[in-house]
PDB file of C-alpha atoms in Angstrom:
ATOM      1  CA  UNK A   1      16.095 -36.591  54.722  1.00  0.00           C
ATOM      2  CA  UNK A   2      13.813 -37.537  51.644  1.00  0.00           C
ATOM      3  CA  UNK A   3      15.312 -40.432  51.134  1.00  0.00           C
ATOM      4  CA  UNK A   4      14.668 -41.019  54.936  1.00  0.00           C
ATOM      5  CA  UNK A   5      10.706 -40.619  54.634  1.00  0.00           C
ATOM      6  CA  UNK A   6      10.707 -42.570  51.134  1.00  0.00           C
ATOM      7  CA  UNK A   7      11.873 -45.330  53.334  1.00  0.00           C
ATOM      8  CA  UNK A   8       9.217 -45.126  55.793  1.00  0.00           C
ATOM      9  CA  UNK A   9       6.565 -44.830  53.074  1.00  0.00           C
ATOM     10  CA  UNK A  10       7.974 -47.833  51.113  1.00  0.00           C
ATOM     11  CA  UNK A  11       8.051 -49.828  54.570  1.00  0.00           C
ATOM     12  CA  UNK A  12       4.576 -48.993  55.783  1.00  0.00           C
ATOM     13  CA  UNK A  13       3.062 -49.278  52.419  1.00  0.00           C
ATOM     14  CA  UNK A  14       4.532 -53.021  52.023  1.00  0.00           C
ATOM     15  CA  UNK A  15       2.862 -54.164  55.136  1.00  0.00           C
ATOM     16  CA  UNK A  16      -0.611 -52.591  54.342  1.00  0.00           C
ATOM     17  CA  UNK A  17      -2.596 -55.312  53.021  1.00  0.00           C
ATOM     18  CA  UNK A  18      -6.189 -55.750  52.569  1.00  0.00           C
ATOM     19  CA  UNK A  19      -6.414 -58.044  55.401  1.00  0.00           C
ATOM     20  CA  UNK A  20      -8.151 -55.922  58.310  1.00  0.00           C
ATOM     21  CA  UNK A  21      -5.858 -54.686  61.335  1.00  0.00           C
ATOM     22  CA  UNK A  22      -6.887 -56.101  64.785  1.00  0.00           C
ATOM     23  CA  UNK A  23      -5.936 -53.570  67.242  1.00  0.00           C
ATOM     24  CA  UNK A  24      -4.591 -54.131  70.832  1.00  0.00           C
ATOM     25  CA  UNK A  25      -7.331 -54.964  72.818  1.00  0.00           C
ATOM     26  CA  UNK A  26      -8.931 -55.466  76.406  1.00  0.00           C
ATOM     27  CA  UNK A  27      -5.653 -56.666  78.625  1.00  0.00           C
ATOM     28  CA  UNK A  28      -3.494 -55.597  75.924  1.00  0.00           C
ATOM     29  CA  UNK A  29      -0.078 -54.089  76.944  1.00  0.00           C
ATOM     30  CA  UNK A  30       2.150 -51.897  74.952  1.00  0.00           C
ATOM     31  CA  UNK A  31       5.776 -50.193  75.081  1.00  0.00           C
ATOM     32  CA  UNK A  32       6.513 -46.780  73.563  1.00  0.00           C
ATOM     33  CA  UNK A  33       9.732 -45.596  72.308  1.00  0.00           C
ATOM     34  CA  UNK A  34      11.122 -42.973  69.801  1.00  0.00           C
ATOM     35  CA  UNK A  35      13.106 -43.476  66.519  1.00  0.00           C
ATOM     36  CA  UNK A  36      15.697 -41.328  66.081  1.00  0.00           C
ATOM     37  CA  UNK A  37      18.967 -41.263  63.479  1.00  0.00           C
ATOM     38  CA  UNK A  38      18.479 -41.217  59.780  1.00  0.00           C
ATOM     39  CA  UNK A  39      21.588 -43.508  58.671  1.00  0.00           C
ATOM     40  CA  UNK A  40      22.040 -45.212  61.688  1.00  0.00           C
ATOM     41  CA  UNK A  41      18.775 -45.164  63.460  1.00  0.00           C
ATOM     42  CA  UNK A  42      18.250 -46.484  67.177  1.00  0.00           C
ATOM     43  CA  UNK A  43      15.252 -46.747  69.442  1.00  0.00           C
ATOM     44  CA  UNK A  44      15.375 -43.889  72.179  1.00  0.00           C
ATOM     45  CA  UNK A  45      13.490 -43.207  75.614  1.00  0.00           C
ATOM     46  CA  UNK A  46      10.127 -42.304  74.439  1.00  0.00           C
ATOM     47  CA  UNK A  47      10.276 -38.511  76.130  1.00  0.00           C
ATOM     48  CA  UNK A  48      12.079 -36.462  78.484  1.00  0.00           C
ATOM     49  CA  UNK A  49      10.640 -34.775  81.619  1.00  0.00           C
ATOM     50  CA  UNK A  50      11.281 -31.391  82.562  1.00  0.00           C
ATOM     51  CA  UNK A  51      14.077 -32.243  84.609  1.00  0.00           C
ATOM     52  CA  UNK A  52      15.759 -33.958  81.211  1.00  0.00           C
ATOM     53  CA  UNK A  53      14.815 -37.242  82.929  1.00  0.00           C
ATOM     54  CA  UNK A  54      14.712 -40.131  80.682  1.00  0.00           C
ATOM     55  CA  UNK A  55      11.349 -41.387  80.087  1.00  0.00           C
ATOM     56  CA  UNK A  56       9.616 -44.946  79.236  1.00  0.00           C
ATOM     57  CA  UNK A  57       5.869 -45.119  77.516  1.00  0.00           C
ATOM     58  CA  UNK A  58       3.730 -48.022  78.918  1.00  0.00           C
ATOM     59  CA  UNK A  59      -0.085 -48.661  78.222  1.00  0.00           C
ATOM     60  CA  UNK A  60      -2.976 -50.681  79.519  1.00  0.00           C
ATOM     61  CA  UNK A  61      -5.591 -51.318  77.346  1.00  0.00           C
ATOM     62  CA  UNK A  62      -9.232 -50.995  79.331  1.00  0.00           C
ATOM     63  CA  UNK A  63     -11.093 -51.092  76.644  1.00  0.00           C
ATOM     64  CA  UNK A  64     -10.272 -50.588  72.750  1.00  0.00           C
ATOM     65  CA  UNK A  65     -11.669 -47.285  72.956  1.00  0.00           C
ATOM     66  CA  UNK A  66     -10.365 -46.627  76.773  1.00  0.00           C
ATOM     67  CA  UNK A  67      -6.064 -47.210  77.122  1.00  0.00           C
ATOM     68  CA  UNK A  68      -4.218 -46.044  80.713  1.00  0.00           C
ATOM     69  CA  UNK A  69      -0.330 -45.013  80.355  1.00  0.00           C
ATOM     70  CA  UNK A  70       2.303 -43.502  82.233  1.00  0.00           C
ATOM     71  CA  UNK A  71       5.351 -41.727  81.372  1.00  0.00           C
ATOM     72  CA  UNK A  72       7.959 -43.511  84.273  1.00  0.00           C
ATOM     73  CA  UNK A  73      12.010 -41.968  84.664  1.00  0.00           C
ATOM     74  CA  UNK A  74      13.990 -42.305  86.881  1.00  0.00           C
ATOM     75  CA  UNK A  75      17.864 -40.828  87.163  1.00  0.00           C
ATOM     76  CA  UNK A  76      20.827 -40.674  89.404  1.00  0.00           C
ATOM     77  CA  UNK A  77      24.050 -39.199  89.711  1.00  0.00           C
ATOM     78  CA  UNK A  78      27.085 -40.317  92.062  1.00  0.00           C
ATOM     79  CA  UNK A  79      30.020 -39.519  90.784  1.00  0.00           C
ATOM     80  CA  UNK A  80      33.709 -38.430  92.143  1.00  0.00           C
ATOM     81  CA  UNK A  81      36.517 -36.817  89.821  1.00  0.00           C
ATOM     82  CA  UNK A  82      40.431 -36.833  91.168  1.00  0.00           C
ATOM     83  CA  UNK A  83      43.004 -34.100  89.769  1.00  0.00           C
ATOM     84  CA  UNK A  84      46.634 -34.072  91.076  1.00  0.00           C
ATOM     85  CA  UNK A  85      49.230 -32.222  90.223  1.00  0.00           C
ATOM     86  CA  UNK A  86      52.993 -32.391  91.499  1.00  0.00           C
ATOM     87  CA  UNK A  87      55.750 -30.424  90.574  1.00  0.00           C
ATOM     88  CA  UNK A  88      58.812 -28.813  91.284  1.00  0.00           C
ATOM     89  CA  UNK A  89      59.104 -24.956  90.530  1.00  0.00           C
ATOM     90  CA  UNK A  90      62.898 -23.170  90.234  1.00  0.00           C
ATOM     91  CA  UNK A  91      61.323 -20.249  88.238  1.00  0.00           C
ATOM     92  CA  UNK A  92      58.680 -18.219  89.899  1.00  0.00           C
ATOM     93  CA  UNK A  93      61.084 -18.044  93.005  1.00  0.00           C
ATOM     94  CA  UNK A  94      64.379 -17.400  94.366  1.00  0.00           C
ATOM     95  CA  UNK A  95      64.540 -20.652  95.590  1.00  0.00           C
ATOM     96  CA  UNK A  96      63.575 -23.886  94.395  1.00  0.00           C
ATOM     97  CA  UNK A  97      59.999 -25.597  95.907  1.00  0.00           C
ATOM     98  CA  UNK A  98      57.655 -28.622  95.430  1.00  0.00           C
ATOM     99  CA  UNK A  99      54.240 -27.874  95.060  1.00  0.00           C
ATOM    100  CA  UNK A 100      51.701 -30.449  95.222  1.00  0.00           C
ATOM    101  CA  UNK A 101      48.198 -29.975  95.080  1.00  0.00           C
ATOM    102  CA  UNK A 102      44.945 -32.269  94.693  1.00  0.00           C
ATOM    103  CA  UNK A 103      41.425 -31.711  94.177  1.00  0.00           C
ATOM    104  CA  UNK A 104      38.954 -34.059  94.736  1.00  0.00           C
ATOM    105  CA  UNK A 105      35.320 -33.041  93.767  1.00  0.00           C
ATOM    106  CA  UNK A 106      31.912 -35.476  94.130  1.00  0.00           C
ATOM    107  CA  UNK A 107      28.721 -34.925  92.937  1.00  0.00           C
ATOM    108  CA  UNK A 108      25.655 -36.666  93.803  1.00  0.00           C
ATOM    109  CA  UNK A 109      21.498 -36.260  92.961  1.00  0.00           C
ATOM    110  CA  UNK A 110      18.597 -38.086  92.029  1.00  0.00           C
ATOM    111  CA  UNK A 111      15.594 -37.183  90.060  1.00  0.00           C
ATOM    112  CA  UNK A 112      12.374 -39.186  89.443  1.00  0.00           C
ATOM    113  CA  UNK A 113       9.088 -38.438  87.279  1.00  0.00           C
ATOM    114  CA  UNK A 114       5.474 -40.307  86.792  1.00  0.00           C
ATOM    115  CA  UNK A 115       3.096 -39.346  84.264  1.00  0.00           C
ATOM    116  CA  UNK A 116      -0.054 -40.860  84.933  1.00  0.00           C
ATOM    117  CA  UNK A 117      -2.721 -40.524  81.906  1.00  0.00           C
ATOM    118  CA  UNK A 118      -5.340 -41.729  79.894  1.00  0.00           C
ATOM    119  CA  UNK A 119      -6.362 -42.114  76.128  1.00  0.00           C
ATOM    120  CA  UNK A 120      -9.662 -42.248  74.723  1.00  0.00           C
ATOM    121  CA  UNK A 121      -9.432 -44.255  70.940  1.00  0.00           C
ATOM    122  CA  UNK A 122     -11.561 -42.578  68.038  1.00  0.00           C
ATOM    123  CA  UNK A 123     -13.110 -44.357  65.643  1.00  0.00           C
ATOM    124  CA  UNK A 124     -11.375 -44.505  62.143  1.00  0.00           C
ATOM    125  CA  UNK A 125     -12.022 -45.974  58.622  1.00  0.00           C
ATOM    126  CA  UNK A 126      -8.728 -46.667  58.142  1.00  0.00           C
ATOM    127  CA  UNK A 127      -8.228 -50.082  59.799  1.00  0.00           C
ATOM    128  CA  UNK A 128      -4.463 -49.535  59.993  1.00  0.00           C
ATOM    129  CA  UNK A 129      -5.263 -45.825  62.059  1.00  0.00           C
ATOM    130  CA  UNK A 130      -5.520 -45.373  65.380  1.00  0.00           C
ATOM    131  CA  UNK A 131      -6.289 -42.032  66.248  1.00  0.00           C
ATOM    132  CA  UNK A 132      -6.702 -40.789  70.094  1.00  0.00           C
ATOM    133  CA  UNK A 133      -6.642 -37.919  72.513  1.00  0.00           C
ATOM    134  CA  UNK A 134      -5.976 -38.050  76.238  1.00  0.00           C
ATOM    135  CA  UNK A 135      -4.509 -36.247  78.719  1.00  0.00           C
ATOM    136  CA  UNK A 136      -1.840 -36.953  81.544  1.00  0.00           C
ATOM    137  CA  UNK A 137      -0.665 -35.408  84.810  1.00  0.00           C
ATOM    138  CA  UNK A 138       2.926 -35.065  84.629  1.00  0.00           C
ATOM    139  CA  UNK A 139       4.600 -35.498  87.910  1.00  0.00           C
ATOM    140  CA  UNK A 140       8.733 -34.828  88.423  1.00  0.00           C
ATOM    141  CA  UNK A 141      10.623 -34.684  91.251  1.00  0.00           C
ATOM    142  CA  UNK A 142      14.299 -33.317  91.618  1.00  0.00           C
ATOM    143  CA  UNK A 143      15.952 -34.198  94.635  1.00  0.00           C
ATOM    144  CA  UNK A 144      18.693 -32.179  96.711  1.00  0.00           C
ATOM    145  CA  UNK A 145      21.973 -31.818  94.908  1.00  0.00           C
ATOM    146  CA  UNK A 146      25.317 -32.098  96.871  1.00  0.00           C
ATOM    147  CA  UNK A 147      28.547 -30.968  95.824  1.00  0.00           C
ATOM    148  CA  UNK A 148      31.471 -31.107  97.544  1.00  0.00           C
ATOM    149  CA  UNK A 149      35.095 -30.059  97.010  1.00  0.00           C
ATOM    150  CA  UNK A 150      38.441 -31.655  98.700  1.00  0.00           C
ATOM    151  CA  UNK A 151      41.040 -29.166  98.376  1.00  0.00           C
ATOM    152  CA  UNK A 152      44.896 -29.629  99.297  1.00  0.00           C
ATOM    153  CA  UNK A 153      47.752 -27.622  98.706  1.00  0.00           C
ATOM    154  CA  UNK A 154      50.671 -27.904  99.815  1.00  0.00           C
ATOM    155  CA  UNK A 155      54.393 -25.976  99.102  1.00  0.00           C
ATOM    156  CA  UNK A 156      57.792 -27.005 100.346  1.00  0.00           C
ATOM    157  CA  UNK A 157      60.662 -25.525  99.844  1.00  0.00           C
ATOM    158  CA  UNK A 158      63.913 -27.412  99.547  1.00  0.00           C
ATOM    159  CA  UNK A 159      66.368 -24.658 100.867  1.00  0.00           C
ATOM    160  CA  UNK A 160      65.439 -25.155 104.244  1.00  0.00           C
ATOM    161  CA  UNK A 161      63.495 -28.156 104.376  1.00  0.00           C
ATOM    162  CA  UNK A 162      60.158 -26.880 105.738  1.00  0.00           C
ATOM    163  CA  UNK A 163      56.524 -26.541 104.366  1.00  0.00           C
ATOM    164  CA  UNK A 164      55.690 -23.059 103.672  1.00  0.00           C
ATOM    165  CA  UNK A 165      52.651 -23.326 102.604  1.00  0.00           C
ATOM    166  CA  UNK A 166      49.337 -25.985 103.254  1.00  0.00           C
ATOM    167  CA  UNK A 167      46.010 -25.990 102.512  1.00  0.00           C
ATOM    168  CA  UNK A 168      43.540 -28.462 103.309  1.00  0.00           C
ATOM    169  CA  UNK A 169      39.864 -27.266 102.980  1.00  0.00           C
ATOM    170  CA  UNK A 170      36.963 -29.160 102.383  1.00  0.00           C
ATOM    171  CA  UNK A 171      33.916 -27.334 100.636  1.00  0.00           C
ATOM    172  CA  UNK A 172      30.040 -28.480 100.401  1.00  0.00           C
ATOM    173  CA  UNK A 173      27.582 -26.824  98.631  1.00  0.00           C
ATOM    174  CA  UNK A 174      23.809 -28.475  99.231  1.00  0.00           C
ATOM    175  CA  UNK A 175      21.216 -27.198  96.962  1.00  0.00           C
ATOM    176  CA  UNK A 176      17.764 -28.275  97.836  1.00  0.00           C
ATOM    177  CA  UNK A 177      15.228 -30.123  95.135  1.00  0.00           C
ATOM    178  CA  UNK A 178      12.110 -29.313  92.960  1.00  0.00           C
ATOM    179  CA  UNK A 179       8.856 -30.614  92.168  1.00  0.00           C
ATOM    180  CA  UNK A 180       6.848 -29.878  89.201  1.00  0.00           C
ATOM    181  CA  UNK A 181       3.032 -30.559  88.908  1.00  0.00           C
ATOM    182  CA  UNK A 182       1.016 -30.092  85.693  1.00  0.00           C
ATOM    183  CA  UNK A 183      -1.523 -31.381  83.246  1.00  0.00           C
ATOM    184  CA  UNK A 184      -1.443 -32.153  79.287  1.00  0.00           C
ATOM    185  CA  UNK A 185      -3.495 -32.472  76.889  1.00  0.00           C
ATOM    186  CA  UNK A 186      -3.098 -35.071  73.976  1.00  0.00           C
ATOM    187  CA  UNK A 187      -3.356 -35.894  70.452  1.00  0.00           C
ATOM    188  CA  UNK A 188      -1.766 -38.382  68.474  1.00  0.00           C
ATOM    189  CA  UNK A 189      -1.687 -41.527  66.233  1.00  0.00           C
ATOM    190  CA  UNK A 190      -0.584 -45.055  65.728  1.00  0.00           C
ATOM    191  CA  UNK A 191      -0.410 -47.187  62.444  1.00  0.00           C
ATOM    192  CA  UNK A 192      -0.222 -50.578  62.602  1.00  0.00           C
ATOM    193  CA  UNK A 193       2.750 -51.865  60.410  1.00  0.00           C
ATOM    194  CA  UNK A 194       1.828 -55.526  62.086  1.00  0.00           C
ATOM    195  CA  UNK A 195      -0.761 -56.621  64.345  1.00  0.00           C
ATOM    196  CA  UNK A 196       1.594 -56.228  67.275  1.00  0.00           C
ATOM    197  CA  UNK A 197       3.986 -53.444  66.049  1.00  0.00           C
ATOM    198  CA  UNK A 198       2.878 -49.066  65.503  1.00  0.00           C
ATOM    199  CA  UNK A 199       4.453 -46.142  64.258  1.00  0.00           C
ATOM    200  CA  UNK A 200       3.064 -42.833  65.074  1.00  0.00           C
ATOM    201  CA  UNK A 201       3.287 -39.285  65.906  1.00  0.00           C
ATOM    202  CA  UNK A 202       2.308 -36.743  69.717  1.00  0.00           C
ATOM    203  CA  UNK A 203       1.490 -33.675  70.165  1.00  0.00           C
ATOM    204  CA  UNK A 204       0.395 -32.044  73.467  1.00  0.00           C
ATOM    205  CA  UNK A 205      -0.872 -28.964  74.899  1.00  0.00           C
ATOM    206  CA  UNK A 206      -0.270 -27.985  78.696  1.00  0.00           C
ATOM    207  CA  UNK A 207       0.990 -26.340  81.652  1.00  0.00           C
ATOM    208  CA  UNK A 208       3.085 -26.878  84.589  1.00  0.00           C
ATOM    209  CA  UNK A 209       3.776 -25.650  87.985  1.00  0.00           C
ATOM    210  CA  UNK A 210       7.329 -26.107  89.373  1.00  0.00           C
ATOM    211  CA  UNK A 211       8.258 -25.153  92.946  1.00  0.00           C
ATOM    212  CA  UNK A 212      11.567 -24.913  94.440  1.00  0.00           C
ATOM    213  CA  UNK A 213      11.925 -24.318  98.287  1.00  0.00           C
ATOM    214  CA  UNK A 214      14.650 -24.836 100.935  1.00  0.00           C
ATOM    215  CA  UNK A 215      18.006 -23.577 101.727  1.00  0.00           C
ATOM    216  CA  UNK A 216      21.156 -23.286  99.687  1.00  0.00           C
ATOM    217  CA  UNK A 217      24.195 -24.028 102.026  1.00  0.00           C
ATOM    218  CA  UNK A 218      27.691 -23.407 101.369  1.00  0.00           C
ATOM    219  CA  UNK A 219      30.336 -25.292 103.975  1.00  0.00           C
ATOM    220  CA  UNK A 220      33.938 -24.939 104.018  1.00  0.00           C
ATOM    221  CA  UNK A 221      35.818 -26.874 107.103  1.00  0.00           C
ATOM    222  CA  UNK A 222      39.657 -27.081 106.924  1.00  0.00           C
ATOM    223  CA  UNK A 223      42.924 -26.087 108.228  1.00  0.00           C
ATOM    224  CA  UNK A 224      45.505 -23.392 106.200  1.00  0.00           C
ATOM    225  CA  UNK A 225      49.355 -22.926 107.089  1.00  0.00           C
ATOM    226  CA  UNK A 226      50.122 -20.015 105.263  1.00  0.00           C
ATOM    227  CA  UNK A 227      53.945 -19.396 107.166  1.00  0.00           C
ATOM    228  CA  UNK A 228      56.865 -21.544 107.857  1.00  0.00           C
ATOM    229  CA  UNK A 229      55.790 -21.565 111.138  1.00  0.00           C
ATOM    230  CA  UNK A 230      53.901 -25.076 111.739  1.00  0.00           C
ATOM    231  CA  UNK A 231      51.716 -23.811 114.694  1.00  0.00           C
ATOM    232  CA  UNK A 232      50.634 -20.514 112.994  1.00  0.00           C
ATOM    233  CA  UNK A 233      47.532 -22.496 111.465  1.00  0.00           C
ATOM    234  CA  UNK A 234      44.074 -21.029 110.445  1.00  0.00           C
ATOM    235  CA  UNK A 235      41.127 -23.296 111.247  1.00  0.00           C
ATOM    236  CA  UNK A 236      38.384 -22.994 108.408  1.00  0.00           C
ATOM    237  CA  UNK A 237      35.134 -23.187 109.800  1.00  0.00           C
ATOM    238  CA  UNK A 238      32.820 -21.571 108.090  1.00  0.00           C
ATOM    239  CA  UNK A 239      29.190 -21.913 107.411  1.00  0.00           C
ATOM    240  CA  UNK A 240      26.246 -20.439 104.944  1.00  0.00           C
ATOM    241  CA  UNK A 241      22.685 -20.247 104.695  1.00  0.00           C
ATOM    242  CA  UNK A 242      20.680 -18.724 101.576  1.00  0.00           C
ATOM    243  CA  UNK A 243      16.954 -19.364 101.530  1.00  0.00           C
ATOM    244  CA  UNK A 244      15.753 -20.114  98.155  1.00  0.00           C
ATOM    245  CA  UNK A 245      12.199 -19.948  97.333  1.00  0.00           C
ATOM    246  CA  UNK A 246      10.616 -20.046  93.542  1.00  0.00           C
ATOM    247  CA  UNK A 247       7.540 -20.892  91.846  1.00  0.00           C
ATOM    248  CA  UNK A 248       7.144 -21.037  88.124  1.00  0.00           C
ATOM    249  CA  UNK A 249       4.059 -21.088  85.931  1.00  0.00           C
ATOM    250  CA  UNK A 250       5.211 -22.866  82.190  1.00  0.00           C
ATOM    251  CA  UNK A 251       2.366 -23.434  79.198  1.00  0.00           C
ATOM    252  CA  UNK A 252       3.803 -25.082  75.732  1.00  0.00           C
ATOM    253  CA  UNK A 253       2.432 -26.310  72.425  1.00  0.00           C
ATOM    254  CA  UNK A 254       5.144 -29.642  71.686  1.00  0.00           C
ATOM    255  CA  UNK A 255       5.899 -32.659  69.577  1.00  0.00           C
ATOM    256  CA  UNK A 256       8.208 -34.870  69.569  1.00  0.00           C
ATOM    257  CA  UNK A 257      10.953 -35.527  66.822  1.00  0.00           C
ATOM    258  CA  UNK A 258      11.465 -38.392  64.806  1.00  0.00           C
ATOM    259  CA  UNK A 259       8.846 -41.509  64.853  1.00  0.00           C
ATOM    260  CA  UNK A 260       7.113 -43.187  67.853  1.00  0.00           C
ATOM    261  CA  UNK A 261       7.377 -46.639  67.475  1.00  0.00           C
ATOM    262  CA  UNK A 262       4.697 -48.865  69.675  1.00  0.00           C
ATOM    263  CA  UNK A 263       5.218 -52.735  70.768  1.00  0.00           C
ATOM    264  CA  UNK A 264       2.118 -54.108  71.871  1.00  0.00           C
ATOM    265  CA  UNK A 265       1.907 -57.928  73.394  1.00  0.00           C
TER     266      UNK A 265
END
């Protein structure tokens, strides 16, 4: 870790030259991102949302005292998993059987988040520092999450040739979303290792309001054999409703790890 931070000295002190800074101005656009790693470091998404969203930094310079940003993410899921399983069992029974079964389970969700803000630039005597404050309304959105489950099971037994067993039940859970509304309040810094390039460190101070609201339903549709007999079949047909209704009020003091690192064109 020391040997980490000597780095960073070494490398900001090498580019800090007499000459003075010029600092993005009117028009000026900038990226923000986070440094992370200390032997293999790697530029990261700038910030997560509450959601664990993903998050990219952009400014607009107004002014070189006045910058607009946002905080933009965006995430989403889609994803199916297979598991099958087949084979024959001469042990748990008097007789020998197949059993077969496969699962079949998707997933899908989507979450999004804007953080609208601005920064007001205070005047420094270092040319390299860039102090500011600010504040931003963070904005997240978690849309409705559906699960659902393909389950079939099936056992046949060699003796006499018949199925004695067969399951095939489909299962869907639907949760519904969330939205989360707050406001921060900002301090932070950027030094100028080049005229177009800043490192720098956040902090913020704020509270949020997250709602959730909607019903949770569980589905399970199918058909189960549970004899030898092939018409003594249960139809699955099942449906339920829980309403779920939540409001949370959050406050927090953060920062975040590692270095910011600005690109500014």
């Amino acid at each position: 870790m020391k040997k980490f931070w000597l780095s960073v000295l070494i490398l900001i002190a090498s580019v800090t030259v007499a000459q003075a800074q010029l600092k993005p101005a009117k028009g000026d656009l900038g990226l923000g991102f986070n440094l992370q790693g200390l032997s293999n470091l790697s530029l990261n998404n700038f910030s997560k949302d509450d959601f664990g969203v993903p998050q990219v930094l952009v400014r607009y310079y107004l002014s070189p005292k006045y910058s607009l940003r946002a905080q933009v993410g965006f995430s989403m899921q889609n994803g199916e998993s297979v598991y099958r399983n087949s084979f024959v069992d001469s042990l748990s029974a008097s007789r020998a059987t197949l059993k077969d079964s496969t699962i079949k389970t998707s997933h899908s969700s989507m979450n999004f988040s804007f953080s609208p803000g601005i920064e007001y630039h205070l005047k420094s005597n270092a040319a390299r520092l860039d102090p500011y404050v600010g504040a931003v309304i963070p904005f997240s959105f978690s849309g409705e999450s559906v699960t659902e489950v393909d389950e079939r099971i099936t056992f046949y037994d060699f003796a006499s040739e018949k199925t004695i067993f067969d399951k095939d039940v489909t299962s869907t859970t639907n949760e519904p979303g969330a939205i989360l509304v707050g406001l921060n309040l900002l301090a932070g810094f950027n030094f100028f290792i080049s005229d177009n390039i800043a490192v720098g460190a956040e902090y913020s101070l704020g509270f949020g309001m997250t709602s959730v609201g909607g019903d949770v339903t569980f589905k399970s549709a199918g058909s189960i054999q549970a004899t030898e007999d092939p018409t003594n079949i249960l139809k699955v047909d099942q449906t339920t409703t829980v309403e779920l209704s939540s409001s949370i009020m959050s406050g927090s003091l953060s920062s975040r790890g590692g270095i910011n690192i600005s690109i500014f064109w």
